[in-house]
CSV table of C-alpha atoms in Angstrom, one decimal:
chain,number,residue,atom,x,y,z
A,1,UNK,CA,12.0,37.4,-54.1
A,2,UNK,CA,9.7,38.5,-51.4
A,3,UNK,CA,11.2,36.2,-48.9
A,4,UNK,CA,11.6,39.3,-46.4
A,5,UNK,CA,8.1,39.5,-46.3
A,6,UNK,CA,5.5,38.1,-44.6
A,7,UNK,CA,5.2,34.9,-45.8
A,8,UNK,CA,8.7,34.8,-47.2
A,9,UNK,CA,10.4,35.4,-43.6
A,10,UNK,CA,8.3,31.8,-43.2
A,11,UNK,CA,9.2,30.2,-46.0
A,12,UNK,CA,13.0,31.2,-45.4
A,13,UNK,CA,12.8,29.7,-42.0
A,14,UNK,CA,11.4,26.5,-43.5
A,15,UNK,CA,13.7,26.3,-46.1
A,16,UNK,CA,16.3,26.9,-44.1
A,17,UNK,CA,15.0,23.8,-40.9
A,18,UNK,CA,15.5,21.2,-44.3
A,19,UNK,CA,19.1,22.3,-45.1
A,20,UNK,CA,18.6,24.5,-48.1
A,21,UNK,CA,21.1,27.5,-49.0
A,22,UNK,CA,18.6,30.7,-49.5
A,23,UNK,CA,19.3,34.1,-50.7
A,24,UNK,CA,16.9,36.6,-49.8
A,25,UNK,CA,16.9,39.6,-52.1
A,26,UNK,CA,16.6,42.8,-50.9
A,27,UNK,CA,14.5,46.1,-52.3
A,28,UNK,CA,17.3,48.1,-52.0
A,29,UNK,CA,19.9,45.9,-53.9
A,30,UNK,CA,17.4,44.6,-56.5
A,31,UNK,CA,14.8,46.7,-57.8
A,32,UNK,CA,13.1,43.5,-59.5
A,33,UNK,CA,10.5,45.5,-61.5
A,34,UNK,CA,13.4,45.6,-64.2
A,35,UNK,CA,14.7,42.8,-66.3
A,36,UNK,CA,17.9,43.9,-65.5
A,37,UNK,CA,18.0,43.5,-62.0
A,38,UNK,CA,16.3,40.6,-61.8
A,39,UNK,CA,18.7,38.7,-64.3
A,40,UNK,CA,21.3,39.8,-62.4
A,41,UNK,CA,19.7,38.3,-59.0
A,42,UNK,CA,19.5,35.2,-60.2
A,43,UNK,CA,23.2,35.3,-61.6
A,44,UNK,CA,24.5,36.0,-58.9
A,45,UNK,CA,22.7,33.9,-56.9
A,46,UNK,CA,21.8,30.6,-59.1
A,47,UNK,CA,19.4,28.2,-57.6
A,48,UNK,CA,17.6,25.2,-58.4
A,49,UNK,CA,13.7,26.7,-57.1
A,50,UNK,CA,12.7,30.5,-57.5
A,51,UNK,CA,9.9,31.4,-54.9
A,52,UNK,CA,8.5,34.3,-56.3
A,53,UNK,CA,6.3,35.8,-53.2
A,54,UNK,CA,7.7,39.4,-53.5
A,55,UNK,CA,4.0,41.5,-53.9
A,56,UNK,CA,2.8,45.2,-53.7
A,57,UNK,CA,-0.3,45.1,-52.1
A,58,UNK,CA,-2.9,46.1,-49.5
A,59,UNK,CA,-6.8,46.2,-48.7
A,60,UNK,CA,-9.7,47.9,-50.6
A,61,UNK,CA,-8.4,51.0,-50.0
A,62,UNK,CA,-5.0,51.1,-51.7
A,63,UNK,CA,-6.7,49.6,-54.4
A,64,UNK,CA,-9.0,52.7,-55.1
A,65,UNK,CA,-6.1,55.3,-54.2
A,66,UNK,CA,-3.3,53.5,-56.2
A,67,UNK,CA,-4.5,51.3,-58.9
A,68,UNK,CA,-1.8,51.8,-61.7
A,69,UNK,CA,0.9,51.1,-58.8
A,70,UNK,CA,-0.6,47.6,-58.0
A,71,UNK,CA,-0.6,47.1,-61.3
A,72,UNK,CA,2.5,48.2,-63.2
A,73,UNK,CA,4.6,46.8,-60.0
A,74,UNK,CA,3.3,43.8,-59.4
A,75,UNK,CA,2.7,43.1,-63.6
A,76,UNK,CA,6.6,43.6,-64.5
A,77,UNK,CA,7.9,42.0,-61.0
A,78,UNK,CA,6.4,38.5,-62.0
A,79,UNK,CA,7.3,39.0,-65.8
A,80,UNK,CA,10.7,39.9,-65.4
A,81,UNK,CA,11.5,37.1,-62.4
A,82,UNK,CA,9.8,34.5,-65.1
A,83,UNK,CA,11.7,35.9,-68.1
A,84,UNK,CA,14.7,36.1,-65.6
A,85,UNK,CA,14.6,32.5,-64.4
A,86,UNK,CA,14.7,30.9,-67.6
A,87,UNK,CA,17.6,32.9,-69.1
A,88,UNK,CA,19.2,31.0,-65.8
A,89,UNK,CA,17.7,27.7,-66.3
A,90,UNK,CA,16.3,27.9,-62.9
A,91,UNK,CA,14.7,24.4,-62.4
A,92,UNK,CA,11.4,25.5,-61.2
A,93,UNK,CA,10.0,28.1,-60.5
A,94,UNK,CA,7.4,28.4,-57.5
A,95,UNK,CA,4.6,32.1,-58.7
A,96,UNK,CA,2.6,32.9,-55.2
A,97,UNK,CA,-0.8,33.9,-56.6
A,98,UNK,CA,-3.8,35.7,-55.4
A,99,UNK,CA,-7.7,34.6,-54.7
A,100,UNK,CA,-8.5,38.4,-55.8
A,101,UNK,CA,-7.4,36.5,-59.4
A,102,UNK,CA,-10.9,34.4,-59.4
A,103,UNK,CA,-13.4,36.1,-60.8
A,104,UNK,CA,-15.5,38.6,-58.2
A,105,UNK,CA,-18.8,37.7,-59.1
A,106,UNK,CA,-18.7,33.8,-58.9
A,107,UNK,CA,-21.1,32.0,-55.9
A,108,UNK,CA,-19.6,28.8,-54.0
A,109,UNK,CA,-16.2,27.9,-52.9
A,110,UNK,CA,-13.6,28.8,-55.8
A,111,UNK,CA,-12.5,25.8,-58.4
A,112,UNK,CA,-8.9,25.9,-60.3
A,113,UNK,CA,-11.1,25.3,-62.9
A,114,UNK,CA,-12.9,28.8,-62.5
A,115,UNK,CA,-10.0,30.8,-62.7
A,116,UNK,CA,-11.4,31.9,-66.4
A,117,UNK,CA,-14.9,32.0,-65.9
A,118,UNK,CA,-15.3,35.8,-65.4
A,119,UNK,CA,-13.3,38.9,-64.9
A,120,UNK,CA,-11.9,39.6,-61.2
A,121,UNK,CA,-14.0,41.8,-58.8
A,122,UNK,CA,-13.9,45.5,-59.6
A,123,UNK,CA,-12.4,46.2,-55.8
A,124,UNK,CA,-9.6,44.1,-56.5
A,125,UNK,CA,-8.9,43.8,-60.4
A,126,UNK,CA,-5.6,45.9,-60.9
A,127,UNK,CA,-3.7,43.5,-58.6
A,128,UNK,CA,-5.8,40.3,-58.8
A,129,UNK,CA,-5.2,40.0,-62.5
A,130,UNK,CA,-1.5,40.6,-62.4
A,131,UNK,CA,-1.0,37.7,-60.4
A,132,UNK,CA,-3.2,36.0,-63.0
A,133,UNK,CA,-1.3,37.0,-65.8
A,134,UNK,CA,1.7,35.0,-64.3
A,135,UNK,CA,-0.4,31.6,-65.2
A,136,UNK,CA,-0.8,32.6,-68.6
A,137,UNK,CA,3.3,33.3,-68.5
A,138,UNK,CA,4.0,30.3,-67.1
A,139,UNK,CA,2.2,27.7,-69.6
A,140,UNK,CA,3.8,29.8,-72.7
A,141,UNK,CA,7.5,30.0,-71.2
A,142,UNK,CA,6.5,25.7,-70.7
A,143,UNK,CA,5.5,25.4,-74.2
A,144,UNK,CA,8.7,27.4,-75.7
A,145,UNK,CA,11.2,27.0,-73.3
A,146,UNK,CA,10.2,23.9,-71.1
A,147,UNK,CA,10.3,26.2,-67.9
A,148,UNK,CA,9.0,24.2,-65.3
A,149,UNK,CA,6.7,26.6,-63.0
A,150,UNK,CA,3.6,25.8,-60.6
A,151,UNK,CA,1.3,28.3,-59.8
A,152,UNK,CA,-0.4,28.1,-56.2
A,153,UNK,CA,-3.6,30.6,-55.4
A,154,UNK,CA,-3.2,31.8,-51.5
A,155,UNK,CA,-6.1,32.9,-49.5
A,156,UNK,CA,-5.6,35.6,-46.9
A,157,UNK,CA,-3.0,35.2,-44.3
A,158,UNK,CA,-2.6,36.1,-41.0
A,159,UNK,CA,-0.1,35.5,-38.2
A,160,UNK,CA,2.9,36.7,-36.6
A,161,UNK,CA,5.1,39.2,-39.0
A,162,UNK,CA,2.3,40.6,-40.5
A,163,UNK,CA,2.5,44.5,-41.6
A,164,UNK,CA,0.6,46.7,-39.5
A,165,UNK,CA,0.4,49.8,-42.0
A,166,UNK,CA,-2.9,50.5,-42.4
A,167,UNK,CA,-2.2,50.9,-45.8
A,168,UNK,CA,-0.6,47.8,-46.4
A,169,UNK,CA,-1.8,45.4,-44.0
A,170,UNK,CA,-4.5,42.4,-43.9
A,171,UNK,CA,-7.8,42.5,-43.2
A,172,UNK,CA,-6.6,40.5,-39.6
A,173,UNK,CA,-4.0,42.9,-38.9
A,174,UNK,CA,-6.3,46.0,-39.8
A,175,UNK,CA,-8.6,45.1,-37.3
A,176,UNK,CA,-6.4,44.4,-34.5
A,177,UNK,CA,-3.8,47.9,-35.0
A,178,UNK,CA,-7.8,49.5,-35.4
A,179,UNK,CA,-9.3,47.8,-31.9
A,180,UNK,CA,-5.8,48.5,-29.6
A,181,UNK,CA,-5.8,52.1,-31.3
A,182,UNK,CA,-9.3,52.6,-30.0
A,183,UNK,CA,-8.1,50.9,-26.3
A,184,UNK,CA,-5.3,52.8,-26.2
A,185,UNK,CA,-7.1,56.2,-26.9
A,186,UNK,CA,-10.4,55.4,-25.2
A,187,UNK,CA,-12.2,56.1,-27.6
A,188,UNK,CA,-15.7,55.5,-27.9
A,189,UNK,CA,-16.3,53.8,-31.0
A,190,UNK,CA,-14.4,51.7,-33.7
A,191,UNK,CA,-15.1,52.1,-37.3
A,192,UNK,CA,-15.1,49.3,-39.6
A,193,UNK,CA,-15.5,49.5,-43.8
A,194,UNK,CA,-18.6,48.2,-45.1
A,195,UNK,CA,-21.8,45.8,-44.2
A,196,UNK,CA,-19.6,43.0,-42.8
A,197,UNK,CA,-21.7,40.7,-44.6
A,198,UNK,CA,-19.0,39.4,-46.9
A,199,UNK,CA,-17.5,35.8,-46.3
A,200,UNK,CA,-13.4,35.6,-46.5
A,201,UNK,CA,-11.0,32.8,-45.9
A,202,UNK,CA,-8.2,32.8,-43.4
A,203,UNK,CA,-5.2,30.6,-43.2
A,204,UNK,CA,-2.6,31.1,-40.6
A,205,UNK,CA,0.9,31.8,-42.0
A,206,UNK,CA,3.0,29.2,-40.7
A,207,UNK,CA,0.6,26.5,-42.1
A,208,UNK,CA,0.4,28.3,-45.5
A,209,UNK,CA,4.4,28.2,-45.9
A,210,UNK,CA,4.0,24.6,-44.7
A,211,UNK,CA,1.7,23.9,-47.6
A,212,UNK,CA,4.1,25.9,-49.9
A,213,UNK,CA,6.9,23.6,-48.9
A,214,UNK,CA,5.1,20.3,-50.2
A,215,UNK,CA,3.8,21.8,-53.5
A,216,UNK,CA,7.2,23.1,-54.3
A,217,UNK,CA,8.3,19.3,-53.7
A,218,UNK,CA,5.2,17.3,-55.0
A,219,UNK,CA,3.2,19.4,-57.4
A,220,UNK,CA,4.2,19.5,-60.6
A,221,UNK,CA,1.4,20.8,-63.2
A,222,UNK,CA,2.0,23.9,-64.8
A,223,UNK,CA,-1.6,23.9,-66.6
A,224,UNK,CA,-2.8,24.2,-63.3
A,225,UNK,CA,-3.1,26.5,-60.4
A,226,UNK,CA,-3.5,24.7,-57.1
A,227,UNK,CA,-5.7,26.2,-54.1
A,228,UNK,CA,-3.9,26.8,-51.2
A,229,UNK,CA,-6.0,27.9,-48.2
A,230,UNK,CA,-8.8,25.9,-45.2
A,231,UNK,CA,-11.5,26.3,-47.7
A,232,UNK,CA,-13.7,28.1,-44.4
A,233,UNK,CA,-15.4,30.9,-45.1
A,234,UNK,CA,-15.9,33.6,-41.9
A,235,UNK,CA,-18.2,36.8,-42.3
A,236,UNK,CA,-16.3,40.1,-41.7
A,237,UNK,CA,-18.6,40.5,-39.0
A,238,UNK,CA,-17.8,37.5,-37.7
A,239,UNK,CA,-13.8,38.5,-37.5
A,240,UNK,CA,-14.9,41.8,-36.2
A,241,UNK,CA,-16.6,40.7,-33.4
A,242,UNK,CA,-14.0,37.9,-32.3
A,243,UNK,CA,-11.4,40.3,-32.4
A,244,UNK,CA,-13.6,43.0,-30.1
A,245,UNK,CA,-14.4,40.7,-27.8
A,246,UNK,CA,-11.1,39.3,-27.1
A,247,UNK,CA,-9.3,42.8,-27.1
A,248,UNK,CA,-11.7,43.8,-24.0
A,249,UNK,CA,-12.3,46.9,-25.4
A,250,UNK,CA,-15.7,48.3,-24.5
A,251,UNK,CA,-16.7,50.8,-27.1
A,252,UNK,CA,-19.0,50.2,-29.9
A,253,UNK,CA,-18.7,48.9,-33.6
A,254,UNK,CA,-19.9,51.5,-36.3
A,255,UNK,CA,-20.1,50.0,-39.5
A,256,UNK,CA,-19.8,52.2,-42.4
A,257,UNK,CA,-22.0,51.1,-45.3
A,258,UNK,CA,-20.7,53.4,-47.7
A,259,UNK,CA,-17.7,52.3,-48.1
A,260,UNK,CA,-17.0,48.8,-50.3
A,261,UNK,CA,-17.7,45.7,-49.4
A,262,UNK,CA,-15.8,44.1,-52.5
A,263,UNK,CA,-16.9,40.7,-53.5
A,264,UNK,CA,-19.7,38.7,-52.1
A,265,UNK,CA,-18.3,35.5,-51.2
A,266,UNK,CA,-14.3,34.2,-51.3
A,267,UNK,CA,-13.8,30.8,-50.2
A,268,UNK,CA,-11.3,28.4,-51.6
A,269,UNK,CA,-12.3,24.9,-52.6
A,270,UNK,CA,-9.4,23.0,-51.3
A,271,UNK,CA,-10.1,19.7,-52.6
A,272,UNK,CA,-7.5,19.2,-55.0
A,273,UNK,CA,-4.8,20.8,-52.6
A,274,UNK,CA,-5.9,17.4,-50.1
A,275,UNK,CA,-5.1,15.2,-52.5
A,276,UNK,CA,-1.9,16.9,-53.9
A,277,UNK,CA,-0.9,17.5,-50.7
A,278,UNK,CA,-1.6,14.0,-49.7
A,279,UNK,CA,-4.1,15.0,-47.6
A,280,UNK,CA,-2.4,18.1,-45.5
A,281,UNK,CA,-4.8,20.8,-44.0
């Protein structure tokens, strides 16, 4: 599920280059925010590994304008796929989790270990803790029913297939769609949300399915989430002014303080992921 998006188009060309048979479901054939559906899915289709990167999602913004959406869809989606995968016996079964599931208010690069230390940023907590909730899913269905599930944290992505909706897309993609706008139209300024102050990390898509790939084959802890991201942190100014100055547009940058930052600081630590990983990065 989700492998029409934009990591899963990635992972389905990965799988694919190793010899695997995939079945990429479809919205409109599969509405997998019910049981029903998604039982039927993986009937129809039985595998050995579920990838479950199928999301709703999108910036600060959709998270003030639609908050019960992010939650209810992305809540029931990862429930039902669970629930759905061991009524299967599905073999293993691969959750794609969030860094807006660490809690917002945390200093330093982000530990496995602190996934419970504190409740998930305000900006981001109807869709951050959905994707959380999957963990907690994952140890009981390995306690009752010996469902064998790894749960891997992403940091943001960027790269080609990305969504250009403003909103729906990254915080990469928002910027660039926002910079050749302002080219196109001449326009004198560009707006940007916020201080640009906070720190983000950024992994490139391609790499992150590539580290996908290896957990799926060599991590096996269900207890534990692993980090998957470069564990370098770049200010949103930073990214702001890399992409102005290599778009060549001329205008200015207006930063609007009164709109949200969200958290402070959100940097992976990636240590664990080196050694799991034998020593990819």
């Amino acid at each position: 599920p989700g492998s029409a998006g934009f990591l899963g188009q990635h992972l389905v060309k990965r799988l694919q280059s190793f010899g695997a048979e995939v079945f990429v479901p479809r919205q409109r054939d599969y509405n997998l925010t019910t049981l029903d559906a998604c039982l039927r899915c993986v009937l129809e289709h039985p595998c050995d590994i579920l990838f479950h990167a199928a999301a709703y999602y999108g910036g600060i913004g959709i998270n003030q304008t639609q908050p019960a959406t992010l939650y209810y869809s992305n809540l029931v989606m990862g429930a039902n796929l669970m629930e759905a995968a061991r009524l299967a016996d599905v073999k293993k079964f691969v959750a794609i989790g969030t860094a807006c599931s660490y809690p917002g208010y945390l200093e330093g690069h982000l530990k496995e270990d602190d996934l419970w230390a504190g409740p998930c940023h305000a900006s981001v907590v109807n869709y951050g803790l959905t994707k959380k909730m999957m963990a907690v899913q994952a140890q009981a269905y390995k306690r009752q029913y010996g469902l064998d599930s790894i749960h891997l944290i992403l940091t943001n992505l960027y790269g080609p297939g990305d969504s250009y909706n403003p909103d729906r897309s990254h915080v990469v993609a928002a910027l660039v769609r926002k910079w050749v706008e302002a080219e196109q139209a001449k326009a004198p300024s560009v707006e940007v949300w916020g201080t640009g102050k906070p720190i983000r990390e950024f992994i490139y898509v391609e790499d992150c399915a590539d580290a996908i790939m290896l957990a799926a084959e060599l991590y096996n802890d269900t207890a534990m989430p692993l980090n998957i991201g470069t564990g370098i942190g770049t200010s949103i100014r930073e990214l702001t002014e890399t992409v102005h100055e290599v778009s060549g547009y001329k205008g200015k940058i207006v930063w609007d303080a009164d709109k949200p930052d969200g958290a402070a600081k959100k940097v992976l630590d990636v240590t664990r992921m080196k050694q799991v990983l034998d020593g990819w990065s």
